[in-house]
GROMACS .gro file of C-alpha atoms in nm:
model
  448
    1MET     CA    1   0.000   0.000   0.000
    2ARG     CA    2   0.144   0.338  -0.098
    3PHE     CA    3   0.051   0.688   0.021
    4ARG     CA    4   0.171   1.022  -0.105
    5LEU     CA    5   0.121   1.364   0.051
    6ASP     CA    6   0.359   1.628  -0.080
    7SER     CA    7   0.161   1.950  -0.123
    8GLY     CA    8  -0.044   2.202   0.070
    9PRO     CA    9   0.067   2.431   0.355
   10ASN     CA   10  -0.199   2.309   0.599
   11TRP     CA   11  -0.037   2.088   0.860
   12SER     CA   12  -0.373   1.980   1.003
   13ALA     CA   13  -0.437   1.793   0.678
   14ARG     CA   14  -0.113   1.595   0.729
   15THR     CA   15  -0.212   1.520   1.088
   16THR     CA   16  -0.544   1.376   0.967
   17PHE     CA   17  -0.354   1.176   0.707
   18LEU     CA   18  -0.119   1.023   0.964
   19GLU     CA   19  -0.413   0.939   1.191
   20SER     CA   20  -0.570   0.752   0.899
   21VAL     CA   21  -0.248   0.556   0.847
   22ALA     CA   22  -0.244   0.466   1.217
   23LYS     CA   23  -0.604   0.341   1.185
   24PHE     CA   24  -0.506   0.114   0.893
   25CYS     CA   25  -0.215  -0.021   1.098
   26SER     CA   26  -0.439  -0.091   1.398
   27ASN     CA   27  -0.652  -0.309   1.169
   28GLY     CA   28  -0.359  -0.541   1.104
   29LEU     CA   29  -0.172  -0.363   0.824
   30ASP     CA   30   0.206  -0.379   0.872
   31PHE     CA   31   0.329  -0.018   0.898
   32THR     CA   32   0.653  -0.112   0.723
   33THR     CA   33   0.454  -0.172   0.404
   34VAL     CA   34   0.323   0.185   0.411
   35GLN     CA   35   0.550   0.418   0.217
   36MET     CA   36   0.487   0.784   0.289
   37GLN     CA   37   0.652   1.024   0.048
   38ILE     CA   38   0.599   1.361   0.209
   39GLY     CA   39   0.937   1.504   0.111
   40ASP     CA   40   1.173   1.709   0.327
   41MET     CA   41   0.930   1.908   0.540
   42ARG     CA   42   1.056   2.231   0.697
   43ARG     CA   43   0.917   2.526   0.884
   44ALA     CA   44   1.034   2.865   0.766
   45ILE     CA   45   1.028   3.230   0.865
   46GLY     CA   46   0.897   3.459   0.593
   47HIS     CA   47   0.972   3.826   0.538
   48LEU     CA   48   0.757   4.038   0.307
   49ASP     CA   49   0.881   4.385   0.212
   50ALA     CA   50   0.697   4.618  -0.026
   51ASP     CA   51   0.912   4.768  -0.301
   52SER     CA   52   0.937   5.148  -0.271
   53PHE     CA   53   0.609   5.137  -0.084
   54TYR     CA   54   0.507   5.503  -0.075
   55VAL     CA   55   0.583   5.551  -0.444
   56SER     CA   56   0.415   5.222  -0.535
   57SER     CA   57   0.106   5.330  -0.338
   58GLU     CA   58   0.089   5.652  -0.539
   59ARG     CA   59   0.119   5.452  -0.861
   60VAL     CA   60  -0.172   5.227  -0.760
   61ARG     CA   61  -0.415   5.519  -0.784
   62ASP     CA   62  -0.230   5.709  -1.058
   63PRO     CA   63  -0.083   5.474  -1.322
   64PHE     CA   64   0.062   5.778  -1.502
   65LEU     CA   65   0.346   5.768  -1.246
   66LYS     CA   66   0.458   5.419  -1.349
   67ASP     CA   67   0.822   5.395  -1.471
   68LYS     CA   68   0.878   5.767  -1.401
   69PRO     CA   69   1.114   5.919  -1.140
   70VAL     CA   70   0.883   5.988  -0.844
   71GLY     CA   71   0.959   6.136  -0.504
   72VAL     CA   72   0.725   6.147  -0.207
   73LEU     CA   73   0.759   6.456   0.012
   74GLY     CA   74   0.718   6.491   0.387
   75ASN     CA   75   0.773   6.765   0.646
   76ASN     CA   76   0.520   6.990   0.473
   77GLY     CA   77   0.687   6.930   0.138
   78ALA     CA   78   1.037   7.020   0.256
   79CYS     CA   79   1.221   6.692   0.197
   80VAL     CA   80   1.207   6.359   0.014
   81ILE     CA   81   1.095   6.072   0.238
   82ALA     CA   82   1.071   5.811  -0.039
   83ARG     CA   83   1.176   5.779  -0.401
   84SER     CA   84   1.128   5.542  -0.690
   85TYR     CA   85   1.411   5.329  -0.824
   86GLU     CA   86   1.429   5.564  -1.122
   87MET     CA   87   1.483   5.865  -0.895
   88LYS     CA   88   1.726   5.670  -0.678
   89ALA     CA   89   1.938   5.609  -0.989
   90MET     CA   90   1.961   5.988  -1.031
   91GLY     CA   91   2.130   6.016  -0.691
   92VAL     CA   92   1.838   6.150  -0.487
   93ARG     CA   93   1.863   6.040  -0.123
   94VAL     CA   94   1.597   5.987   0.143
   95GLY     CA   95   1.584   6.293   0.369
   96GLU     CA   96   1.726   6.523   0.100
   97PRO     CA   97   1.571   6.874   0.085
   98ILE     CA   98   1.339   6.923  -0.209
   99TRP     CA   99   1.551   7.205  -0.355
  100ASP     CA  100   1.857   6.974  -0.371
  101ALA     CA  101   1.651   6.684  -0.508
  102ILE     CA  102   1.523   6.899  -0.794
  103LYS     CA  103   1.882   6.982  -0.891
  104ARG     CA  104   1.971   6.613  -0.908
  105CYS     CA  105   1.647   6.510  -1.077
  106PRO     CA  106   1.484   6.808  -1.251
  107ASP     CA  107   1.247   6.584  -1.447
  108GLY     CA  108   1.119   6.411  -1.133
  109ILE     CA  109   0.757   6.416  -1.020
  110TYR     CA  110   0.721   6.516  -0.655
  111VAL     CA  111   0.401   6.435  -0.465
  112LYS     CA  112   0.300   6.502  -0.106
  113ARG     CA  113   0.267   6.201   0.122
  114ASP     CA  114  -0.078   6.060   0.201
  115PHE     CA  115  -0.046   5.836   0.505
  116PRO     CA  116  -0.416   5.744   0.529
  117TRP     CA  117  -0.397   5.596   0.176
  118TYR     CA  118  -0.075   5.413   0.259
  119GLU     CA  119  -0.238   5.254   0.564
  120VAL     CA  120  -0.531   5.133   0.353
  121LEU     CA  121  -0.293   4.942   0.124
  122SER     CA  122  -0.080   4.828   0.417
  123ARG     CA  123  -0.387   4.671   0.582
  124GLN     CA  124  -0.473   4.495   0.257
  125MET     CA  125  -0.124   4.344   0.245
  126LEU     CA  126  -0.153   4.245   0.610
  127ASP     CA  127  -0.491   4.077   0.555
  128GLU     CA  128  -0.357   3.878   0.263
  129THR     CA  129  -0.048   3.771   0.458
  130CYS     CA  130  -0.265   3.664   0.754
  131ARG     CA  131  -0.472   3.456   0.515
  132ARG     CA  132  -0.159   3.263   0.418
  133SER     CA  133   0.000   3.225   0.762
  134PRO     CA  134  -0.122   3.143   1.116
  135LEU     CA  135   0.125   3.388   1.276
  136VAL     CA  136   0.208   3.731   1.133
  137GLU     CA  137   0.406   4.021   1.280
  138TYR     CA  138   0.304   4.366   1.158
  139TYR     CA  139   0.660   4.494   1.179
  140SER     CA  140   0.613   4.822   0.991
  141ILE     CA  141   0.373   4.979   0.746
  142ASP     CA  142   0.539   4.792   0.456
  143GLU     CA  143   0.712   4.495   0.625
  144PHE     CA  144   0.577   4.173   0.775
  145PHE     CA  145   0.738   3.866   0.927
  146PHE     CA  146   0.532   3.547   0.918
  147LEU     CA  147   0.549   3.177   0.995
  148VAL     CA  148   0.539   2.911   0.724
  149GLU     CA  149   0.407   2.583   0.860
  150PRO     CA  150   0.588   2.256   0.768
  151TYR     CA  151   0.605   2.248   0.391
  152PRO     CA  152   0.808   2.053   0.131
  153ILE     CA  153   1.140   2.233   0.102
  154GLU     CA  154   1.160   2.175  -0.273
  155ARG     CA  155   0.836   2.373  -0.317
  156MET     CA  156   0.918   2.664  -0.086
  157GLU     CA  157   1.025   2.896  -0.366
  158ARG     CA  158   0.697   2.841  -0.551
  159LEU     CA  159   0.519   2.925  -0.225
  160ALA     CA  160   0.713   3.252  -0.201
  161GLN     CA  161   0.620   3.335  -0.561
  162SER     CA  162   0.256   3.255  -0.490
  163ILE     CA  163   0.246   3.491  -0.191
  164ARG     CA  164   0.412   3.769  -0.391
  165ASP     CA  165   0.181   3.725  -0.690
  166ASP     CA  166  -0.136   3.705  -0.479
  167ILE     CA  167  -0.055   4.032  -0.304
  168PHE     CA  168   0.021   4.203  -0.634
  169GLN     CA  169  -0.306   4.076  -0.779
  170LYS     CA  170  -0.507   4.196  -0.475
  171THR     CA  171  -0.335   4.532  -0.416
  172ARG     CA  172  -0.132   4.609  -0.734
  173LEU     CA  173   0.168   4.661  -0.503
  174PRO     CA  174   0.501   4.500  -0.596
  175VAL     CA  175   0.657   4.319  -0.300
  176THR     CA  176   0.957   4.096  -0.236
  177VAL     CA  177   0.921   3.774  -0.033
  178GLY     CA  178   1.199   3.574   0.131
  179LEU     CA  179   1.164   3.242   0.317
  180ALA     CA  180   1.450   3.122   0.537
  181ARG     CA  181   1.536   2.950   0.863
  182SER     CA  182   1.546   3.273   1.066
  183ARG     CA  183   1.426   3.635   1.058
  184THR     CA  184   1.773   3.773   0.988
  185LEU     CA  185   1.827   3.539   0.693
  186ALA     CA  186   1.479   3.611   0.556
  187LYS     CA  187   1.540   3.987   0.566
  188LEU     CA  188   1.877   3.946   0.396
  189LEU     CA  189   1.696   3.763   0.117
  190THR     CA  190   1.439   4.036   0.059
  191ASP     CA  191   1.705   4.308   0.070
  192THR     CA  192   1.916   4.115  -0.182
  193TYR     CA  193   1.646   4.013  -0.429
  194LYS     CA  194   1.452   4.342  -0.456
  195PRO     CA  195   1.251   4.445  -0.648
  196PHE     CA  196   0.966   4.198  -0.701
  197GLY     CA  197   1.171   3.900  -0.592
  198ALA     CA  198   1.055   3.572  -0.442
  199VAL     CA  199   1.312   3.332  -0.305
  200ALA     CA  200   1.340   3.052  -0.051
  201MET     CA  201   1.671   2.948   0.098
  202LEU     CA  202   1.669   2.677   0.365
  203ARG     CA  203   1.973   2.462   0.288
  204PRO     CA  204   2.303   2.548   0.464
  205GLU     CA  205   2.505   2.537   0.142
  206GLU     CA  206   2.274   2.796  -0.019
  207GLU     CA  207   2.293   3.017   0.288
  208ARG     CA  208   2.671   3.001   0.282
  209ALA     CA  209   2.688   3.116  -0.081
  210LEU     CA  210   2.464   3.414   0.000
  211LEU     CA  211   2.647   3.515   0.318
  212MET     CA  212   2.989   3.497   0.155
  213ARG     CA  213   2.898   3.764  -0.102
  214LEU     CA  214   2.722   4.007   0.132
  215PRO     CA  215   2.915   4.267   0.337
  216VAL     CA  216   2.855   4.255   0.710
  217THR     CA  217   2.681   4.594   0.687
  218ALA     CA  218   2.398   4.424   0.493
  219ILE     CA  219   2.275   4.294   0.829
  220CYS     CA  220   2.017   4.512   1.001
  221GLY     CA  221   2.186   4.619   1.324
  222ILE     CA  222   2.544   4.623   1.190
  223ALA     CA  223   2.621   4.981   1.092
  224GLU     CA  224   2.951   5.157   1.017
  225ARG     CA  225   3.074   5.179   1.377
  226ARG     CA  226   3.024   4.809   1.445
  227ALA     CA  227   3.164   4.718   1.102
  228LYS     CA  228   3.490   4.902   1.183
  229ARG     CA  229   3.519   4.711   1.509
  230LEU     CA  230   3.468   4.381   1.327
  231ALA     CA  231   3.716   4.473   1.052
  232MET     CA  232   3.992   4.476   1.315
  233TYR     CA  233   3.932   4.099   1.340
  234ASN     CA  234   3.917   4.057   0.961
  235ILE     CA  235   3.538   4.018   0.973
  236ARG     CA  236   3.406   4.179   0.652
  237THR     CA  237   3.132   3.954   0.516
  238CYS     CA  238   2.821   3.802   0.670
  239TRP     CA  239   2.986   3.463   0.642
  240ASP     CA  240   3.290   3.584   0.835
  241LEU     CA  241   3.058   3.692   1.115
  242ALA     CA  242   2.868   3.363   1.110
  243GLN     CA  243   3.199   3.174   1.155
  244MET     CA  244   3.315   3.375   1.457
  245SER     CA  245   3.321   3.213   1.797
  246ARG     CA  246   3.016   3.281   2.008
  247SER     CA  247   3.223   3.425   2.294
  248LEU     CA  248   3.401   3.675   2.065
  249VAL     CA  249   3.071   3.788   1.914
  250ARG     CA  250   2.932   3.844   2.264
  251GLN     CA  251   3.245   4.039   2.359
  252LEU     CA  252   3.240   4.265   2.050
  253LEU     CA  253   2.868   4.308   1.982
  254THR     CA  254   2.701   4.231   2.319
  255VAL     CA  255   2.392   4.014   2.347
  256THR     CA  256   2.229   4.186   2.046
  257GLY     CA  257   2.515   4.078   1.822
  258GLU     CA  258   2.499   3.726   1.963
  259ILE     CA  259   2.134   3.703   1.859
  260ILE     CA  260   2.229   3.815   1.506
  261TRP     CA  261   2.508   3.555   1.501
  262ARG     CA  262   2.275   3.275   1.605
  263GLU     CA  263   2.019   3.376   1.342
  264LEU     CA  264   2.287   3.390   1.072
  265ASN     CA  265   2.357   3.028   1.158
  266GLY     CA  266   1.994   2.936   1.099
  267GLU     CA  267   1.863   2.943   1.456
  268PRO     CA  268   1.527   3.127   1.480
  269VAL     CA  269   1.595   3.314   1.805
  270THR     CA  270   1.374   3.621   1.773
  271PRO     CA  271   1.006   3.518   1.794
  272ILE     CA  272   0.732   3.644   1.565
  273GLN     CA  273   0.517   3.882   1.767
  274ALA     CA  274   0.156   3.882   1.659
  275GLU     CA  275   0.081   4.161   1.907
  276ARG     CA  276   0.279   4.471   1.988
  277PRO     CA  277   0.462   4.452   2.324
  278PRO     CA  278   0.345   4.698   2.591
  279HIS     CA  279   0.485   5.048   2.548
  280LYS     CA  280   0.750   5.180   2.783
  281MET     CA  281   0.683   5.531   2.656
  282LEU     CA  282   0.455   5.714   2.415
  283SER     CA  283   0.542   6.032   2.228
  284ARG     CA  284   0.407   6.259   1.961
  285GLY     CA  285   0.576   6.544   1.776
  286GLY     CA  286   0.813   6.616   1.490
  287SER     CA  287   0.887   6.906   1.261
  288ILE     CA  288   0.664   7.214   1.291
  289GLY     CA  289   0.721   7.302   0.925
  290TRP     CA  290   0.920   7.625   0.956
  291PRO     CA  291   1.126   7.790   1.232
  292THR     CA  292   0.923   8.022   1.454
  293ASN     CA  293   0.956   8.215   1.778
  294ASP     CA  294   0.587   8.312   1.784
  295ARG     CA  295   0.458   8.214   2.131
  296ASP     CA  296   0.105   8.142   2.008
  297ILE     CA  297   0.220   7.915   1.726
  298ILE     CA  298   0.466   7.724   1.946
  299PHE     CA  299   0.199   7.667   2.211
  300ALA     CA  300  -0.054   7.568   1.942
  301TRP     CA  301   0.187   7.297   1.824
  302ILE     CA  302   0.232   7.178   2.182
  303VAL     CA  303  -0.146   7.144   2.224
  304ARG     CA  304  -0.182   6.973   1.885
  305ASN     CA  305   0.077   6.711   1.984
  306LEU     CA  306  -0.079   6.677   2.329
  307GLU     CA  307  -0.416   6.591   2.174
  308ARG     CA  308  -0.249   6.325   1.963
  309LEU     CA  309  -0.064   6.190   2.267
  310ILE     CA  310  -0.386   6.167   2.470
  311GLU     CA  311  -0.550   5.978   2.184
  312GLU     CA  312  -0.272   5.718   2.214
  313LEU     CA  313  -0.310   5.699   2.591
  314GLU     CA  314  -0.681   5.626   2.548
  315PHE     CA  315  -0.621   5.371   2.272
  316HIS     CA  316  -0.364   5.176   2.475
  317ARG     CA  317  -0.557   5.228   2.801
  318VAL     CA  318  -0.259   5.369   2.990
  319ARG     CA  319  -0.183   5.682   3.190
  320ILE     CA  320   0.147   5.865   3.230
  321GLY     CA  321   0.338   5.968   3.540
  322LYS     CA  322   0.585   6.205   3.373
  323LEU     CA  323   0.555   6.444   3.079
  324THR     CA  324   0.866   6.569   2.897
  325LEU     CA  325   0.881   6.840   2.629
  326TRP     CA  326   1.186   6.840   2.400
  327LEU     CA  327   1.251   7.148   2.185
  328ASN     CA  328   1.493   7.166   1.893
  329TYR     CA  329   1.598   7.510   1.768
  330ALA     CA  330   1.703   7.660   1.436
  331ASP     CA  331   2.073   7.688   1.356
  332GLY     CA  332   2.236   7.960   1.563
  333ASP     CA  333   1.965   7.967   1.829
  334GLY     CA  334   2.138   7.730   2.068
  335PRO     CA  335   2.126   7.363   2.173
  336ASP     CA  336   1.813   7.159   2.242
  337THR     CA  337   1.627   7.212   2.569
  338ILE     CA  338   1.405   6.987   2.781
  339GLY     CA  339   1.125   7.068   3.025
  340GLU     CA  340   0.966   6.806   3.252
  341HIS     CA  341   0.673   6.765   3.487
  342THR     CA  342   0.615   6.470   3.720
  343PHE     CA  343   0.260   6.396   3.841
  344GLU     CA  344   0.158   6.286   4.188
  345THR     CA  345  -0.032   6.001   4.028
  346VAL     CA  346  -0.061   5.874   3.672
  347THR     CA  347  -0.315   6.055   3.457
  348ASP     CA  348  -0.466   6.090   3.112
  349ARG     CA  349  -0.676   6.398   3.192
  350PHE     CA  350  -0.646   6.672   2.932
  351ASP     CA  351  -0.663   6.957   3.183
  352LEU     CA  352  -0.379   6.821   3.398
  353LEU     CA  353  -0.166   6.731   3.098
  354LEU     CA  354  -0.225   7.072   2.941
  355ASP     CA  355  -0.109   7.248   3.260
  356ALA     CA  356   0.195   7.020   3.273
  357ALA     CA  357   0.278   7.085   2.907
  358ARG     CA  358   0.255   7.461   2.963
  359THR     CA  359   0.482   7.434   3.267
  360ALA     CA  360   0.735   7.222   3.076
  361TRP     CA  361   0.730   7.474   2.791
  362LEU     CA  362   0.795   7.773   3.016
  363ARG     CA  363   1.080   7.581   3.181
  364SER     CA  364   1.245   7.483   2.853
  365TRP     CA  365   1.186   7.753   2.590
  366ARG     CA  366   1.445   8.026   2.552
  367THR     CA  367   1.242   8.339   2.482
  368GLY     CA  368   1.300   8.456   2.125
  369ALA     CA  369   1.461   8.129   2.008
  370ARG     CA  370   1.315   7.979   1.690
  371VAL     CA  371   1.172   7.630   1.740
  372VAL     CA  372   1.188   7.386   1.446
  373ARG     CA  373   1.097   7.052   1.609
  374MET     CA  374   0.940   6.927   1.927
  375GLN     CA  375   0.843   6.604   2.100
  376LEU     CA  376   0.599   6.545   2.384
  377ILE     CA  377   0.702   6.229   2.566
  378GLY     CA  378   0.493   6.040   2.821
  379THR     CA  379   0.678   5.797   3.048
  380HIS     CA  380   0.617   5.603   3.372
  381LEU     CA  381   0.319   5.439   3.200
  382ARG     CA  382   0.063   5.252   3.406
  383ARG     CA  383  -0.255   5.072   3.318
  384SER     CA  384  -0.574   5.261   3.398
  385GLY     CA  385  -0.705   5.152   3.735
  386LEU     CA  386  -0.872   5.264   4.055
  387VAL     CA  387  -0.719   5.540   4.270
  388GLN     CA  388  -0.836   5.702   4.591
  389GLN     CA  389  -0.950   6.034   4.445
  390SER     CA  390  -0.966   6.209   4.782
  391LEU     CA  391  -0.585   6.210   4.784
  392PHE     CA  392  -0.559   6.401   4.456
  393GLU     CA  393  -0.702   6.700   4.276
  394GLN     CA  394  -1.067   6.648   4.184
  395PRO     CA  395  -1.152   6.680   3.813
  396ASN     CA  396  -1.340   6.990   3.703
  397PRO     CA  397  -1.688   6.868   3.592
  398GLN     CA  398  -1.702   7.124   3.309
  399GLN     CA  399  -1.362   7.024   3.174
  400VAL     CA  400  -1.448   6.654   3.196
  401ALA     CA  401  -1.778   6.712   3.012
  402LEU     CA  402  -1.602   6.919   2.744
  403SER     CA  403  -1.341   6.648   2.686
  404GLN     CA  404  -1.614   6.384   2.655
  405VAL     CA  405  -1.811   6.593   2.403
  406LYS     CA  406  -1.496   6.651   2.196
  407GLN     CA  407  -1.417   6.279   2.200
  408GLN     CA  408  -1.772   6.182   2.096
  409ILE     CA  409  -1.775   6.430   1.806
  410ASN     CA  410  -1.437   6.312   1.680
  411GLN     CA  411  -1.541   5.948   1.702
  412LYS     CA  412  -1.844   6.024   1.487
  413LEU     CA  413  -1.700   6.270   1.234
  414GLY     CA  414  -1.334   6.171   1.216
  415ARG     CA  415  -1.009   6.211   1.401
  416PHE     CA  416  -0.941   6.563   1.530
  417LYS     CA  417  -1.240   6.723   1.356
  418LEU     CA  418  -1.291   6.916   1.680
  419ARG     CA  419  -0.976   7.057   1.840
  420SER     CA  420  -0.879   7.277   2.128
  421GLY     CA  421  -0.907   7.651   2.064
  422ALA     CA  422  -0.538   7.692   2.148
  423THR     CA  423  -0.453   7.530   1.812
  424LEU     CA  424  -0.632   7.799   1.606
  425PRO     CA  425  -0.301   7.964   1.502
  426LEU     CA  426  -0.237   7.648   1.295
  427ARG     CA  427  -0.538   7.701   1.068
  428GLU     CA  428  -0.311   7.692   0.760
  429ILE     CA  429  -0.192   7.347   0.863
  430TYR     CA  430  -0.548   7.222   0.915
  431ARG     CA  431  -0.649   7.320   0.562
  432ASP     CA  432  -0.429   7.031   0.445
  433GLU     CA  433  -0.615   6.714   0.548
  434SER     CA  434  -0.304   6.500   0.521
  435CYS     CA  435  -0.158   6.694   0.816
  436ASN     CA  436  -0.421   6.540   1.043
  437TYR     CA  437  -0.238   6.210   1.028
  438ASP     CA  438   0.111   6.084   1.094
  439ILE     CA  439   0.298   5.767   1.006
  440CYS     CA  440   0.340   5.673   1.373
  441ASP     CA  441  -0.040   5.677   1.410
  442VAL     CA  442  -0.076   5.348   1.219
  443ARG     CA  443  -0.196   5.104   1.483
  444GLY     CA  444  -0.035   4.775   1.573
  445LYS     CA  445   0.310   4.807   1.415
  446ILE     CA  446   0.603   4.661   1.608
  447CYS     CA  447   0.894   4.883   1.502
  448PHE     CA  448   0.764   5.211   1.649
   0.00000   0.00000   0.00000
């Protein structure tokens, strides 16, 4: 009697199959006469990375942009935050000011970023990946790690191609998919085989060939400073690093480097996290668009970022015990400054946080200095719970009612449709709907 089961990613089907074989054997069939050809079954870690995601997202809704040099602008149109492969070939770098980018690529098409649209496509990619895998990590807006259940190793590459092609068919987004024995190896594959690649590499001899031709800086987490330290020991390629002794890796690169070393050798050390770990801090802020020393505008930006921070506190159901305001100034106006306020008990109340933010601002701002960036940082996070209110300041019923009304209106009409009056000096910003949204607002990502 001969059985064959060599296809399909669903391990439960194989379990049912083996149970059936056991039933035949219990009825008197000699198990040695049963030949099961299920091939070399392996689990794998997958990494999916969209190719030039922001640009590709713009091309989905505007095919005119296809095959043209395209740059996506952030910071109110001041710099390039993403570029197409065609623009990259012209020497334009991520983070380059728009006026320098135009000099390098005068024929380029520059569009303003649209994060709500990017999240829509990101969620579509995530849904499709979850359909193909029982465990998916939403690592960033355009990157996912996922588990591949036991599957014939000789068919892994076709599986990678199938995942890539299905996502392109559903979303029109080009992606690269790599399947390997560990996260680090899978990411090396997608970085190496971009764009629109699909590759599986689970045999040690194949891994060795790849690692021998990649510089050690190809590894996420090994930048120039660490590479120089490794070069002193004649470690220049990924393979050189993989062949180092474990103790030397630990000595030179600490425990983080040891994890990389183990993953380079095919050991899946870092788990796939289907849910984001609890936050140790929450922050909101960034560039304010142009340098200013206008008190009303600076405070309006503080309140705007405070509203966004409170939204995150409510979403994650946490309160903060310390609020920090970091201010970055224009060239010539001096070094960064920090103002802090520590609460008697953790809170998410707008009135208390607003008073704390104002106090931190007055403590940190140098009068007349031009602010260009800021961050509001909430630390000492605690889960919302019961407190003995008689020990602390009682909430103002009017302020509580006002906050509740604002929250209800925004839940019904859209995020931040109703804002605090202190943000009125930013009316020019609010005319641009895309400014109501930030990349860090995408829920559930692991990386930040």
